[in-house]
Amino acid sequence: MIEEHLESSNPYSNSNSIHEQLTLEQKFQIVTSVAEECIGENDLLNLLASKHQPVCYDGFEPSGQMHIAQGVMKTINVKKLISAGCHVKILIADWCAKLNNKMGGDLSKIETVGRYMIEIWKAIGMDLEGGKVEFLWSSKEINARADEYWPLVLDIALNNSVNKIISCSEIMGRIEKDELTAAQIIYPCMQCADIFFHKVDICQLGMDQRKVNVLAREYCDNIKRTSKPIILSHHMLPGLQGQDKMSKSDPSFSSIFMDDDEAKVIDKIKKAYCPPKIVEGNPCLDYIKYVVLPWFNEFTVERNVDNGGNKTYKSFEELVVDYESGQIHPGDLKPSLSKSLNKILEPVREHFKKNTYANNLQKSVKAYGVTKKDKHAKPKSVKACGVTKAMEAPAAEALKLLSVSESSNSNKDQLTLEQKFEIVKSVGEECIQENELRNLIAKKPIIFCYDGFEPSGRMHIAQGIMKTLNVNKLISADCRVKIWIADWFAKLNNKMGGDLGKIETVGRYMIEIWKAIGMDLGGGKVEFLWSSKEINARADEYWPLVLDIASNNSLNRIIRCSQIMGRSEKDELTAAQIIYPCMQCADIFFLKADICQLGMDQRKVNVLAREYCDVIKRKNKPIILSHHMLPGLQEGQEKMSKSDPSSSIFMDDEEAAVHEKIQKAFCPPKIVEQNPCLEYIQYIVLPWFNEFTVERGADNGGNKTFKSFEELVVDYESGELHPYDLKLALSKSLNTILQPVRELLRKDGIAKELSKCVKAYRITK
C-alpha cells in the first residue's frame, strides 16, 4: 500500500533505480526531509554529488513490542533514503540492549525481539528485497572484526572525559542524574564507534540520539579526519498522553504498537490527549503529521453533513488552520486518525495471523514484558541468563571452575603443604583469604598466579628486583606465573603518550631486564602474555566478560578503583579510565588465575573481582596477594615515580648514579618509620642476599653483618648505625644486584638499542 500512495504523488519516492534520474537538488531534498535537523548540509550536498551510493546508518535496541514511531516512521525514512540512492545499514544493537538492561539483559530474549521487529518491517512494506537495506547484528559484526572494533571503542573513550560521555546518557533513555553502571559509559563509546566501524556517511537516528552523533563529529576533529558523518535527526513521536516520546513500559496510555488490534487502536486514540484548538503538544496532530500524511499523502476527516461533511487535507498546514479555528473537533479528528492508523497496521496483523514463525515470535515478545528503566537495576550476569552462543558461551567458559587434574612437577614432593603456604604468603603484605590459599595449595597441583604491568618507561627497582624475587618465590612453591604485558592498558592510561609502538618497545626492554637480573624464565613456568594479542585472539570470550563486569558495577564503584591507574577519585578521568578497571578485572578470569599477585595499589580491582564472583555465584574466588609498595627516595613519596627520576633507582642506572641518588635520599637518623633507605634494605637487599653488611672503619665499630631486619632496626634506632654508613652499604648492595643488567646492556645489541629508545622517550603521567 505504501508503494501505491508514495508513487502516486512522488515519482521518485519508491524506486531503487529512479534515483539515477534525479537532480542533485532533488536527492538533497528527499534525504533532508527525513530529518527535523541536519548537521552538515554542505557536507551532504558534496556527498550526494560525489558518491554513487552513500551509506546511511540507523539502529535500534530490541526491547519489546514495536510502536508506530519505530515501525511506520522508520519504514518511511528508509524508503525515502533508498529512493535517493542510499544504502541503509540497520544495526540490531543487541549488545547495547544488554548493556542498557533491556529485556533484563537476557540476550536470547533480545535476539527474539530483534527477529520479531524485522518481521514487522517486512509486513509493513520496508523494501528489503532490493539489497539496499542490510540488517546487521552488532554482536556478530563485532566478533567477526573484534581486532578492528575494540581498539576504535577504546580510542574514542580515550579522547572523551567521563563527564562528556555522561552527557550522552540520553541516548540510552537515561538522564545525567541517574546512577549509571560502568557499562552505560561504554555504551556511548560503542555507539560512536559503530559509525566508523560500518563506514557510515549519514547517521539517521532520532533527536534523542543526537548527542552521540555529535560526539562522532567531534572525534573526527580529534583524529584529524576531514570526512565527518552527516547527522539527520528525525522527530520523536510523543506519547499519547503528551509524554515526550512513546514508552514501551506504559503500553496502555503511551504507545500504539504495530501489532495492536483494531479495537485497541481505537480505544487508545479515543483516550489520547487532544485539546480542542491546540496544536502545540497535541500527539494526535503529531501522528497525522509524521505518520498518516507521509504514508497516504492525505488525511480525510469523515463527518456528518450537519458537522460540515467529509474533508480531505493534502497538507498539515491546511489541517492546522481548521483545527485551531475549531472547524475540526477532536471528536471528528480522533475516529479518522484511528481509521488511518488501522489501515496502515492491517498488513502487520495479517502477517502475524498467517505466518507461523512470525506468530511464535510475537507470542514470545508479548510474554516477556518490558524492563523498566530502574536506575538500580542491573543486567543479569553471564552465568545467570540464557544467551546466544555467539555472545556468551565463551565468556561462561572463562568463568568455569579451574581443573584440579593437572600434573605437578617435582617440587611438590620436596616441599610440605605448610612450606608452600608460607612461601606463597610471604609474597604479599596482605593475603585475602589465607584459608582459601591453604585449600588451593592442598587441592590444586598446578596453581596459576597472575601478575602484570604497564610498559611505561624505564624500569625501577620495585618492578625489576621485587617482581623477580616474588616470581622466583612463587615458582619455588610450584606455581605457574602469567605476566600480563598490559599494552592496551598503557594506551588507555596514556602511558608513552598512548603510542602502542613505544609501549611495545618498553615492554620488550623490561623483559630483557628481568632476564638479566635472574628471573627464572628457563623452566617454562613463567609466561609473558601481550594483552593486545591475547585479547584479539579470543575477543569473543574477553569482551562479553568485560561488559558483564561493567554491567554489574556502578560508575561510582569503578571510579573508586582509579588508584590502580595511578589516579585519584578526584581526577578528571577519561571514559577509557572507566573501561580500564573492568578490563583488569576481566583479565583475572580470562587468564584463569588462581592468585592475583600485584601491588597494594591494585588491591581495589582485585577485590572487585572477588565481589564479581559473588554476583555470578562463583565459589572459587581469586586469592589476592598484595605486595608492599616501595617508596620514593625523597621524604613523603609513597612510591617510586618514573616521571620524577630523582625519586627512583632505575634498573639501568650506572653505579655512580645509584650512589648519588642514595646519598641524597631521605634517611633521618634513628627514625625507621617511612625511611626509604631502610625499606630498600628490608624488601630488596635482605631478600636478595639473606644478609646486609655495613662496612665501617674500626673506629666506627667495624664491619657488621645483619641477618634480619629486626637486628638492623635495633642498631639504627639506637644510633649505633649512622645514615652515612648505611647509605654506603646500601649503594654497594644495590650496585651488586644491578651489575648483570649493566653488563647485558653493554654487550647485547638488541637490549642496548631497546634501552637507548626507552631512555629517549618522554614519560607521560
PDB file of N, CA and C in Angstrom, residues 63-70 102 173 236-257 260 268 287 370-373:
ATOM      1  N   SER A  63      13.830  -4.263  22.312  1.00  0.00           N
ATOM      2  CA  SER A  63      13.481  -4.048  23.722  1.00  0.00           C
ATOM      3  C   SER A  63      12.009  -4.246  24.026  1.00  0.00           C
ATOM      4  N   GLY A  64      11.296  -4.994  23.182  1.00  0.00           N
ATOM      5  CA  GLY A  64       9.885  -5.252  23.461  1.00  0.00           C
ATOM      6  C   GLY A  64       9.042  -5.039  22.210  1.00  0.00           C
ATOM      7  N   GLN A  65       7.745  -4.871  22.409  1.00  0.00           N
ATOM      8  CA  GLN A  65       6.858  -4.640  21.272  1.00  0.00           C
ATOM      9  C   GLN A  65       7.257  -3.361  20.537  1.00  0.00           C
ATOM     10  N   MET A  66       7.003  -3.349  19.243  1.00  0.00           N
ATOM     11  CA  MET A  66       7.374  -2.205  18.416  1.00  0.00           C
ATOM     12  C   MET A  66       6.216  -1.218  18.325  1.00  0.00           C
ATOM     13  N   HIS A  67       6.502   0.050  18.616  1.00  0.00           N
ATOM     14  CA  HIS A  67       5.464   1.068  18.464  1.00  0.00           C
ATOM     15  C   HIS A  67       5.551   1.709  17.080  1.00  0.00           C
ATOM     16  N   ILE A  68       4.558   2.529  16.742  1.00  0.00           N
ATOM     17  CA  ILE A  68       4.470   3.046  15.374  1.00  0.00           C
ATOM     18  C   ILE A  68       5.598   4.010  15.025  1.00  0.00           C
ATOM     19  N   ALA A  69       6.213   4.633  16.031  1.00  0.00           N
ATOM     20  CA  ALA A  69       7.351   5.508  15.723  1.00  0.00           C
ATOM     21  C   ALA A  69       8.478   4.677  15.113  1.00  0.00           C
ATOM     22  N   GLN A  70       8.750   3.511  15.701  1.00  0.00           N
ATOM     23  CA  GLN A  70       9.775   2.623  15.155  1.00  0.00           C
ATOM     24  C   GLN A  70       9.311   1.954  13.871  1.00  0.00           C
ATOM     25  N   LYS A 102      17.981  -3.896  28.750  1.00  0.00           N
ATOM     26  CA  LYS A 102      16.724  -4.201  28.068  1.00  0.00           C
ATOM     27  C   LYS A 102      16.470  -5.706  28.121  1.00  0.00           C
ATOM     28  N   GLY A 173      18.050   6.470  27.008  1.00  0.00           N
ATOM     29  CA  GLY A 173      16.819   6.714  27.741  1.00  0.00           C
ATOM     30  C   GLY A 173      17.082   7.029  29.189  1.00  0.00           C
ATOM     31  N   MET A 236      10.851  13.020  17.218  1.00  0.00           N
ATOM     32  CA  MET A 236      10.462  11.997  18.181  1.00  0.00           C
ATOM     33  C   MET A 236       8.952  12.075  18.391  1.00  0.00           C
ATOM     34  N   LEU A 237       8.262  11.014  18.020  1.00  0.00           N
ATOM     35  CA  LEU A 237       6.810  10.972  18.161  1.00  0.00           C
ATOM     36  C   LEU A 237       6.436  10.921  19.646  1.00  0.00           C
ATOM     37  N   PRO A 238       5.569  11.810  20.108  1.00  0.00           N
ATOM     38  CA  PRO A 238       5.245  11.851  21.542  1.00  0.00           C
ATOM     39  C   PRO A 238       4.334  10.697  21.961  1.00  0.00           C
ATOM     40  N   GLY A 239       4.236  10.504  23.276  1.00  0.00           N
ATOM     41  CA  GLY A 239       3.286   9.538  23.812  1.00  0.00           C
ATOM     42  C   GLY A 239       1.866  10.057  23.678  1.00  0.00           C
ATOM     43  N   LEU A 240       0.912   9.163  23.813  1.00  0.00           N
ATOM     44  CA  LEU A 240      -0.495   9.511  23.595  1.00  0.00           C
ATOM     45  C   LEU A 240      -1.038  10.501  24.620  1.00  0.00           C
ATOM     46  N   GLN A 241      -0.416  10.540  25.782  1.00  0.00           N
ATOM     47  CA  GLN A 241      -0.874  11.468  26.814  1.00  0.00           C
ATOM     48  C   GLN A 241      -0.034  12.747  26.840  1.00  0.00           C
ATOM     49  N   GLY A 242       0.739  12.964  25.788  1.00  0.00           N
ATOM     50  CA  GLY A 242       1.551  14.173  25.709  1.00  0.00           C
ATOM     51  C   GLY A 242       2.950  13.995  26.244  1.00  0.00           C
ATOM     52  N   GLN A 243       3.331  12.749  26.567  1.00  0.00           N
ATOM     53  CA  GLN A 243       4.699  12.491  27.020  1.00  0.00           C
ATOM     54  C   GLN A 243       5.676  12.825  25.895  1.00  0.00           C
ATOM     55  N   ASP A 244       6.932  13.073  26.274  1.00  0.00           N
ATOM     56  CA  ASP A 244       7.936  13.462  25.282  1.00  0.00           C
ATOM     57  C   ASP A 244       8.077  12.441  24.165  1.00  0.00           C
ATOM     58  N   LYS A 245       7.973  11.172  24.525  1.00  0.00           N
ATOM     59  CA  LYS A 245       8.027  10.139  23.491  1.00  0.00           C
ATOM     60  C   LYS A 245       7.252   8.914  23.967  1.00  0.00           C
ATOM     61  N   MET A 246       6.939   8.039  23.021  1.00  0.00           N
ATOM     62  CA  MET A 246       6.244   6.802  23.358  1.00  0.00           C
ATOM     63  C   MET A 246       7.097   5.955  24.291  1.00  0.00           C
ATOM     64  N   SER A 247       6.442   5.269  25.221  1.00  0.00           N
ATOM     65  CA  SER A 247       7.148   4.423  26.174  1.00  0.00           C
ATOM     66  C   SER A 247       6.589   3.015  26.121  1.00  0.00           C
ATOM     67  N   LYS A 248       7.478   2.041  25.888  1.00  0.00           N
ATOM     68  CA  LYS A 248       7.037   0.651  25.844  1.00  0.00           C
ATOM     69  C   LYS A 248       6.639   0.131  27.217  1.00  0.00           C
ATOM     70  N   SER A 249       7.170   0.767  28.241  1.00  0.00           N
ATOM     71  CA  SER A 249       6.855   0.301  29.596  1.00  0.00           C
ATOM     72  C   SER A 249       5.489   0.782  30.072  1.00  0.00           C
ATOM     73  N   ASP A 250       4.814   1.609  29.252  1.00  0.00           N
ATOM     74  CA  ASP A 250       3.464   2.073  29.583  1.00  0.00           C
ATOM     75  C   ASP A 250       2.566   1.823  28.377  1.00  0.00           C
ATOM     76  N   PRO A 251       2.236   0.560  28.083  1.00  0.00           N
ATOM     77  CA  PRO A 251       1.514   0.229  26.856  1.00  0.00           C
ATOM     78  C   PRO A 251       0.077   0.731  26.814  1.00  0.00           C
ATOM     79  N   SER A 252      -0.525   0.951  27.957  1.00  0.00           N
ATOM     80  CA  SER A 252      -1.947   1.300  27.971  1.00  0.00           C
ATOM     81  C   SER A 252      -2.214   2.709  27.464  1.00  0.00           C
ATOM     82  N   PHE A 253      -1.379   3.640  27.830  1.00  0.00           N
ATOM     83  CA  PHE A 253      -1.701   5.038  27.577  1.00  0.00           C
ATOM     84  C   PHE A 253      -0.659   5.777  26.741  1.00  0.00           C
ATOM     85  N   SER A 254       0.512   5.178  26.541  1.00  0.00           N
ATOM     86  CA  SER A 254       1.580   5.924  25.893  1.00  0.00           C
ATOM     87  C   SER A 254       1.749   5.603  24.416  1.00  0.00           C
ATOM     88  N   SER A 255       1.608   4.342  24.054  1.00  0.00           N
ATOM     89  CA  SER A 255       2.041   3.908  22.727  1.00  0.00           C
ATOM     90  C   SER A 255       0.963   3.158  21.965  1.00  0.00           C
ATOM     91  N   ILE A 256       1.046   3.292  20.646  1.00  0.00           N
ATOM     92  CA  ILE A 256       0.307   2.398  19.759  1.00  0.00           C
ATOM     93  C   ILE A 256       1.323   1.442  19.172  1.00  0.00           C
ATOM     94  N   PHE A 257       1.080   0.143  19.366  1.00  0.00           N
ATOM     95  CA  PHE A 257       2.028  -0.851  18.891  1.00  0.00           C
ATOM     96  C   PHE A 257       1.643  -1.339  17.497  1.00  0.00           C
ATOM     97  N   ASP A 260      -1.007  -3.998  17.558  1.00  0.00           N
ATOM     98  CA  ASP A 260      -2.271  -3.753  18.268  1.00  0.00           C
ATOM     99  C   ASP A 260      -3.444  -4.104  17.356  1.00  0.00           C
ATOM    100  N   LYS A 268      -7.236   3.455  22.338  1.00  0.00           N
ATOM    101  CA  LYS A 268      -6.086   4.284  22.740  1.00  0.00           C
ATOM    102  C   LYS A 268      -6.196   5.699  22.186  1.00  0.00           C
ATOM    103  N   TYR A 287       0.760  12.633  15.133  1.00  0.00           N
ATOM    104  CA  TYR A 287       0.683  11.357  14.429  1.00  0.00           C
ATOM    105  C   TYR A 287       0.191  11.557  12.994  1.00  0.00           C
ATOM    106  N   VAL A 370       8.287  -5.753  29.560  1.00  0.00           N
ATOM    107  CA  VAL A 370       9.327  -4.771  29.276  1.00  0.00           C
ATOM    108  C   VAL A 370      10.082  -4.459  30.554  1.00  0.00           C
ATOM    109  N   THR A 371      11.396  -4.370  30.447  1.00  0.00           N
ATOM    110  CA  THR A 371      12.212  -3.979  31.596  1.00  0.00           C
ATOM    111  C   THR A 371      12.164  -2.475  31.743  1.00  0.00           C
ATOM    112  N   LYS A 372      11.622  -2.012  32.850  1.00  0.00           N
ATOM    113  CA  LYS A 372      11.588  -0.571  33.085  1.00  0.00           C
ATOM    114  C   LYS A 372      12.973  -0.061  33.410  1.00  0.00           C
ATOM    115  N   LYS A 373      13.169   1.227  33.202  1.00  0.00           N
ATOM    116  CA  LYS A 373      14.478   1.836  33.414  1.00  0.00           C
ATOM    117  C   LYS A 373      14.688   2.166  34.879  1.00  0.00           C
TER     118      LYS A 373
END
